Amino acid sequence: MKVCAIEIKSNKIIFVVLEKDSDNQITESTGKVKSIVLDDDHNHSQVIDFIETIHSHFNSLEIDKIVILSRSSKGQFSSSGISFKLEGFIQAYKNKPVEFISPKTLIAFYKKNTLDITPQFSYQSEASKLAYYVLNS
């Protein structure tokens, strides 16, 4: 199984792709594109380019599933409006299922399990945890 895990931070999508083979070996296969930023969510051409870029990136990865780390929509720590737009752009991808995982689910999993991979970059930490969780739950 090959999973693309996504963490959304403001106007940025952070990717990690992990693959588990028949011997239960997990390898990282994110590729060159680690993140994509939408600079101006009110600029129509930038939005269209952004959507086309993420969807073609998904196609090139040949993934089985896309998972997004859920964000709070209410309260003091709620996410920005742009992040919910980005979420919608990802959900509009029709070639593979898109699933949401709660941060609380990850916390519970990592109380009993360890992350046996090291993210290539520290900013990919949460997306790496998410992908690893999906492959091992």
PDB file of N, CA, C and O in Angstrom, residues 41-90:
ATOM      1  N   ASP A  41      -4.915  33.229  -2.551  1.00  0.00           N
ATOM      2  CA  ASP A  41      -6.128  32.424  -2.749  1.00  0.00           C
ATOM      3  C   ASP A  41      -7.258  33.211  -3.395  1.00  0.00           C
ATOM      4  O   ASP A  41      -8.311  32.654  -3.679  1.00  0.00           O
ATOM      5  N   HIS A  42      -7.048  34.490  -3.687  1.00  0.00           N
ATOM      6  CA  HIS A  42      -8.042  35.297  -4.390  1.00  0.00           C
ATOM      7  C   HIS A  42      -7.691  35.482  -5.863  1.00  0.00           C
ATOM      8  O   HIS A  42      -8.452  36.084  -6.612  1.00  0.00           O
ATOM      9  N   ASN A  43      -6.544  34.977  -6.275  1.00  0.00           N
ATOM     10  CA  ASN A  43      -6.106  35.067  -7.661  1.00  0.00           C
ATOM     11  C   ASN A  43      -6.537  33.792  -8.388  1.00  0.00           C
ATOM     12  O   ASN A  43      -6.013  32.712  -8.124  1.00  0.00           O
ATOM     13  N   HIS A  44      -7.495  33.937  -9.288  1.00  0.00           N
ATOM     14  CA  HIS A  44      -8.090  32.788  -9.974  1.00  0.00           C
ATOM     15  C   HIS A  44      -7.051  31.913 -10.660  1.00  0.00           C
ATOM     16  O   HIS A  44      -7.078  30.687 -10.537  1.00  0.00           O
ATOM     17  N   SER A  45      -6.130  32.514 -11.399  1.00  0.00           N
ATOM     18  CA  SER A  45      -5.144  31.712 -12.134  1.00  0.00           C
ATOM     19  C   SER A  45      -4.213  30.968 -11.177  1.00  0.00           C
ATOM     20  O   SER A  45      -3.825  29.828 -11.452  1.00  0.00           O
ATOM     21  N   GLN A  46      -3.865  31.575 -10.043  1.00  0.00           N
ATOM     22  CA  GLN A  46      -3.032  30.872  -9.062  1.00  0.00           C
ATOM     23  C   GLN A  46      -3.779  29.693  -8.443  1.00  0.00           C
ATOM     24  O   GLN A  46      -3.196  28.636  -8.215  1.00  0.00           O
ATOM     25  N   VAL A  47      -5.066  29.869  -8.183  1.00  0.00           N
ATOM     26  CA  VAL A  47      -5.868  28.784  -7.618  1.00  0.00           C
ATOM     27  C   VAL A  47      -5.951  27.630  -8.607  1.00  0.00           C
ATOM     28  O   VAL A  47      -5.745  26.464  -8.239  1.00  0.00           O
ATOM     29  N   ILE A  48      -6.228  27.915  -9.867  1.00  0.00           N
ATOM     30  CA  ILE A  48      -6.311  26.871 -10.896  1.00  0.00           C
ATOM     31  C   ILE A  48      -4.965  26.163 -11.041  1.00  0.00           C
ATOM     32  O   ILE A  48      -4.909  24.927 -11.100  1.00  0.00           O
ATOM     33  N   ASP A  49      -3.878  26.926 -11.081  1.00  0.00           N
ATOM     34  CA  ASP A  49      -2.538  26.328 -11.177  1.00  0.00           C
ATOM     35  C   ASP A  49      -2.261  25.431  -9.974  1.00  0.00           C
ATOM     36  O   ASP A  49      -1.684  24.350 -10.110  1.00  0.00           O
ATOM     37  N   PHE A  50      -2.649  25.888  -8.800  1.00  0.00           N
ATOM     38  CA  PHE A  50      -2.442  25.128  -7.571  1.00  0.00           C
ATOM     39  C   PHE A  50      -3.182  23.789  -7.630  1.00  0.00           C
ATOM     40  O   PHE A  50      -2.607  22.735  -7.352  1.00  0.00           O
ATOM     41  N   ILE A  51      -4.450  23.835  -8.021  1.00  0.00           N
ATOM     42  CA  ILE A  51      -5.258  22.613  -8.111  1.00  0.00           C
ATOM     43  C   ILE A  51      -4.652  21.656  -9.131  1.00  0.00           C
ATOM     44  O   ILE A  51      -4.503  20.459  -8.865  1.00  0.00           O
ATOM     45  N   GLU A  52      -4.294  22.168 -10.301  1.00  0.00           N
ATOM     46  CA  GLU A  52      -3.692  21.319 -11.329  1.00  0.00           C
ATOM     47  C   GLU A  52      -2.371  20.720 -10.862  1.00  0.00           C
ATOM     48  O   GLU A  52      -2.077  19.558 -11.135  1.00  0.00           O
ATOM     49  N   THR A  53      -1.597  21.496 -10.128  1.00  0.00           N
ATOM     50  CA  THR A  53      -0.305  21.021  -9.626  1.00  0.00           C
ATOM     51  C   THR A  53      -0.479  19.886  -8.624  1.00  0.00           C
ATOM     52  O   THR A  53       0.181  18.844  -8.735  1.00  0.00           O
ATOM     53  N   ILE A  54      -1.384  20.059  -7.655  1.00  0.00           N
ATOM     54  CA  ILE A  54      -1.535  18.993  -6.651  1.00  0.00           C
ATOM     55  C   ILE A  54      -2.159  17.738  -7.269  1.00  0.00           C
ATOM     56  O   ILE A  54      -1.734  16.635  -6.955  1.00  0.00           O
ATOM     57  N   HIS A  55      -3.102  17.912  -8.163  1.00  0.00           N
ATOM     58  CA  HIS A  55      -3.737  16.739  -8.779  1.00  0.00           C
ATOM     59  C   HIS A  55      -2.762  15.995  -9.694  1.00  0.00           C
ATOM     60  O   HIS A  55      -2.739  14.757  -9.683  1.00  0.00           O
ATOM     61  N   SER A  56      -1.954  16.708 -10.446  1.00  0.00           N
ATOM     62  CA  SER A  56      -0.960  16.019 -11.288  1.00  0.00           C
ATOM     63  C   SER A  56       0.117  15.379 -10.416  1.00  0.00           C
ATOM     64  O   SER A  56       0.638  14.312 -10.757  1.00  0.00           O
ATOM     65  N   HIS A  57       0.417  15.994  -9.277  1.00  0.00           N
ATOM     66  CA  HIS A  57       1.372  15.395  -8.343  1.00  0.00           C
ATOM     67  C   HIS A  57       0.824  14.077  -7.802  1.00  0.00           C
ATOM     68  O   HIS A  57       1.545  13.073  -7.746  1.00  0.00           O
ATOM     69  N   PHE A  58      -0.447  14.056  -7.424  1.00  0.00           N
ATOM     70  CA  PHE A  58      -1.072  12.812  -6.962  1.00  0.00           C
ATOM     71  C   PHE A  58      -0.994  11.738  -8.050  1.00  0.00           C
ATOM     72  O   PHE A  58      -0.687  10.587  -7.775  1.00  0.00           O
ATOM     73  N   ASN A  59      -1.278  12.120  -9.294  1.00  0.00           N
ATOM     74  CA  ASN A  59      -1.213  11.163 -10.404  1.00  0.00           C
ATOM     75  C   ASN A  59       0.192  10.587 -10.566  1.00  0.00           C
ATOM     76  O   ASN A  59       0.354   9.393 -10.791  1.00  0.00           O
ATOM     77  N   SER A  60       1.193  11.416 -10.440  1.00  0.00           N
ATOM     78  CA  SER A  60       2.581  10.967 -10.635  1.00  0.00           C
ATOM     79  C   SER A  60       3.054  10.046  -9.516  1.00  0.00           C
ATOM     80  O   SER A  60       3.945   9.217  -9.729  1.00  0.00           O
ATOM     81  N   LEU A  61       2.467  10.168  -8.337  1.00  0.00           N
ATOM     82  CA  LEU A  61       2.891   9.358  -7.191  1.00  0.00           C
ATOM     83  C   LEU A  61       2.373   7.926  -7.232  1.00  0.00           C
ATOM     84  O   LEU A  61       2.914   7.056  -6.554  1.00  0.00           O
ATOM     85  N   GLU A  62       1.311   7.686  -7.984  1.00  0.00           N
ATOM     86  CA  GLU A  62       0.691   6.363  -8.067  1.00  0.00           C
ATOM     87  C   GLU A  62       0.355   5.814  -6.682  1.00  0.00           C
ATOM     88  O   GLU A  62       0.749   4.714  -6.300  1.00  0.00           O
ATOM     89  N   ILE A  63      -0.392   6.600  -5.922  1.00  0.00           N
ATOM     90  CA  ILE A  63      -0.750   6.263  -4.550  1.00  0.00           C
ATOM     91  C   ILE A  63      -2.050   5.476  -4.481  1.00  0.00           C
ATOM     92  O   ILE A  63      -2.827   5.468  -5.427  1.00  0.00           O
ATOM     93  N   ASP A  64      -2.262   4.813  -3.338  1.00  0.00           N
ATOM     94  CA  ASP A  64      -3.497   4.077  -3.100  1.00  0.00           C
ATOM     95  C   ASP A  64      -4.505   4.888  -2.295  1.00  0.00           C
ATOM     96  O   ASP A  64      -5.711   4.694  -2.424  1.00  0.00           O
ATOM     97  N   LYS A  65      -3.995   5.783  -1.451  1.00  0.00           N
ATOM     98  CA  LYS A  65      -4.875   6.526  -0.558  1.00  0.00           C
ATOM     99  C   LYS A  65      -4.237   7.865  -0.204  1.00  0.00           C
ATOM    100  O   LYS A  65      -3.021   7.978  -0.110  1.00  0.00           O
ATOM    101  N   ILE A  66      -5.099   8.857   0.008  1.00  0.00           N
ATOM    102  CA  ILE A  66      -4.676  10.172   0.475  1.00  0.00           C
ATOM    103  C   ILE A  66      -5.290  10.385   1.852  1.00  0.00           C
ATOM    104  O   ILE A  66      -6.488  10.165   2.033  1.00  0.00           O
ATOM    105  N   VAL A  67      -4.472  10.806   2.806  1.00  0.00           N
ATOM    106  CA  VAL A  67      -4.979  11.096   4.147  1.00  0.00           C
ATOM    107  C   VAL A  67      -4.558  12.503   4.542  1.00  0.00           C
ATOM    108  O   VAL A  67      -3.454  12.939   4.236  1.00  0.00           O
ATOM    109  N   ILE A  68      -5.472  13.179   5.213  1.00  0.00           N
ATOM    110  CA  ILE A  68      -5.232  14.548   5.654  1.00  0.00           C
ATOM    111  C   ILE A  68      -5.343  14.596   7.166  1.00  0.00           C
ATOM    112  O   ILE A  68      -6.277  14.030   7.742  1.00  0.00           O
ATOM    113  N   LEU A  69      -4.406  15.278   7.801  1.00  0.00           N
ATOM    114  CA  LEU A  69      -4.480  15.491   9.234  1.00  0.00           C
ATOM    115  C   LEU A  69      -5.541  16.550   9.495  1.00  0.00           C
ATOM    116  O   LEU A  69      -5.438  17.681   9.010  1.00  0.00           O
ATOM    117  N   SER A  70      -6.585  16.170  10.230  1.00  0.00           N
ATOM    118  CA  SER A  70      -7.692  17.092  10.522  1.00  0.00           C
ATOM    119  C   SER A  70      -7.206  18.285  11.335  1.00  0.00           C
ATOM    120  O   SER A  70      -6.263  18.181  12.112  1.00  0.00           O
ATOM    121  N   ARG A  71      -7.899  19.397  11.152  1.00  0.00           N
ATOM    122  CA  ARG A  71      -7.592  20.615  11.890  1.00  0.00           C
ATOM    123  C   ARG A  71      -8.852  21.117  12.555  1.00  0.00           C
ATOM    124  O   ARG A  71      -9.950  20.847  12.098  1.00  0.00           O
ATOM    125  N   SER A  72      -8.666  21.871  13.590  1.00  0.00           N
ATOM    126  CA  SER A  72      -9.798  22.411  14.336  1.00  0.00           C
ATOM    127  C   SER A  72     -10.492  23.510  13.532  1.00  0.00           C
ATOM    128  O   SER A  72      -9.843  24.380  12.954  1.00  0.00           O
ATOM    129  N   SER A  73     -11.823  23.451  13.496  1.00  0.00           N
ATOM    130  CA  SER A  73     -12.571  24.479  12.769  1.00  0.00           C
ATOM    131  C   SER A  73     -13.198  25.509  13.709  1.00  0.00           C
ATOM    132  O   SER A  73     -13.738  26.504  13.237  1.00  0.00           O
ATOM    133  N   LYS A  74     -13.100  25.275  15.007  1.00  0.00           N
ATOM    134  CA  LYS A  74     -13.694  26.187  15.991  1.00  0.00           C
ATOM    135  C   LYS A  74     -12.708  26.457  17.110  1.00  0.00           C
ATOM    136  O   LYS A  74     -11.780  25.703  17.337  1.00  0.00           O
ATOM    137  N   GLY A  75     -12.968  27.528  17.803  1.00  0.00           N
ATOM    138  CA  GLY A  75     -12.219  27.815  19.013  1.00  0.00           C
ATOM    139  C   GLY A  75     -10.941  28.591  18.794  1.00  0.00           C
ATOM    140  O   GLY A  75     -10.618  29.037  17.702  1.00  0.00           O
ATOM    141  N   GLN A  76     -10.197  28.721  19.888  1.00  0.00           N
ATOM    142  CA  GLN A  76      -8.991  29.531  19.922  1.00  0.00           C
ATOM    143  C   GLN A  76      -7.920  29.041  18.952  1.00  0.00           C
ATOM    144  O   GLN A  76      -7.181  29.816  18.386  1.00  0.00           O
ATOM    145  N   PHE A  77      -7.832  27.728  18.749  1.00  0.00           N
ATOM    146  CA  PHE A  77      -6.791  27.168  17.903  1.00  0.00           C
ATOM    147  C   PHE A  77      -7.312  26.737  16.529  1.00  0.00           C
ATOM    148  O   PHE A  77      -6.747  25.865  15.888  1.00  0.00           O
ATOM    149  N   SER A  78      -8.386  27.386  16.079  1.00  0.00           N
ATOM    150  CA  SER A  78      -8.965  27.019  14.789  1.00  0.00           C
ATOM    151  C   SER A  78      -8.022  27.404  13.645  1.00  0.00           C
ATOM    152  O   SER A  78      -7.201  28.307  13.764  1.00  0.00           O
ATOM    153  N   SER A  79      -8.152  26.697  12.549  1.00  0.00           N
ATOM    154  CA  SER A  79      -7.287  26.890  11.394  1.00  0.00           C
ATOM    155  C   SER A  79      -7.760  28.061  10.542  1.00  0.00           C
ATOM    156  O   SER A  79      -8.900  28.507  10.642  1.00  0.00           O
ATOM    157  N   SER A  80      -6.874  28.506   9.657  1.00  0.00           N
ATOM    158  CA  SER A  80      -7.203  29.636   8.790  1.00  0.00           C
ATOM    159  C   SER A  80      -8.191  29.215   7.703  1.00  0.00           C
ATOM    160  O   SER A  80      -8.286  28.045   7.356  1.00  0.00           O
ATOM    161  N   GLY A  81      -8.881  30.187   7.161  1.00  0.00           N
ATOM    162  CA  GLY A  81      -9.835  29.929   6.088  1.00  0.00           C
ATOM    163  C   GLY A  81      -9.180  29.352   4.849  1.00  0.00           C
ATOM    164  O   GLY A  81      -9.739  28.492   4.174  1.00  0.00           O
ATOM    165  N   ILE A  82      -7.969  29.808   4.544  1.00  0.00           N
ATOM    166  CA  ILE A  82      -7.255  29.300   3.366  1.00  0.00           C
ATOM    167  C   ILE A  82      -7.022  27.798   3.498  1.00  0.00           C
ATOM    168  O   ILE A  82      -7.146  27.053   2.529  1.00  0.00           O
ATOM    169  N   SER A  83      -6.725  27.346   4.702  1.00  0.00           N
ATOM    170  CA  SER A  83      -6.426  25.919   4.882  1.00  0.00           C
ATOM    171  C   SER A  83      -7.639  25.057   4.530  1.00  0.00           C
ATOM    172  O   SER A  83      -7.490  23.952   4.008  1.00  0.00           O
ATOM    173  N   PHE A  84      -8.841  25.580   4.776  1.00  0.00           N
ATOM    174  CA  PHE A  84     -10.037  24.813   4.429  1.00  0.00           C
ATOM    175  C   PHE A  84     -10.272  24.812   2.919  1.00  0.00           C
ATOM    176  O   PHE A  84     -10.797  23.850   2.368  1.00  0.00           O
ATOM    177  N   LYS A  85      -9.869  25.879   2.244  1.00  0.00           N
ATOM    178  CA  LYS A  85      -9.917  25.877   0.782  1.00  0.00           C
ATOM    179  C   LYS A  85      -8.981  24.804   0.231  1.00  0.00           C
ATOM    180  O   LYS A  85      -9.354  24.040  -0.654  1.00  0.00           O
ATOM    181  N   LEU A  86      -7.766  24.753   0.775  1.00  0.00           N
ATOM    182  CA  LEU A  86      -6.792  23.771   0.311  1.00  0.00           C
ATOM    183  C   LEU A  86      -7.316  22.355   0.525  1.00  0.00           C
ATOM    184  O   LEU A  86      -7.149  21.481  -0.335  1.00  0.00           O
ATOM    185  N   GLU A  87      -7.962  22.157   1.651  1.00  0.00           N
ATOM    186  CA  GLU A  87      -8.572  20.863   1.951  1.00  0.00           C
ATOM    187  C   GLU A  87      -9.599  20.493   0.873  1.00  0.00           C
ATOM    188  O   GLU A  87      -9.646  19.359   0.407  1.00  0.00           O
ATOM    189  N   GLY A  88     -10.414  21.446   0.488  1.00  0.00           N
ATOM    190  CA  GLY A  88     -11.407  21.218  -0.559  1.00  0.00           C
ATOM    191  C   GLY A  88     -10.775  20.895  -1.901  1.00  0.00           C
ATOM    192  O   GLY A  88     -11.266  20.040  -2.637  1.00  0.00           O
ATOM    193  N   PHE A  89      -9.667  21.564  -2.227  1.00  0.00           N
ATOM    194  CA  PHE A  89      -8.970  21.293  -3.483  1.00  0.00           C
ATOM    195  C   PHE A  89      -8.454  19.855  -3.501  1.00  0.00           C
ATOM    196  O   PHE A  89      -8.503  19.180  -4.536  1.00  0.00           O
ATOM    197  N   ILE A  90      -7.982  19.388  -2.355  1.00  0.00           N
ATOM    198  CA  ILE A  90      -7.491  18.012  -2.264  1.00  0.00           C
ATOM    199  C   ILE A  90      -8.662  17.042  -2.390  1.00  0.00           C
ATOM    200  O   ILE A  90      -8.589  16.050  -3.117  1.00  0.00           O
TER     201      ILE A  90
END
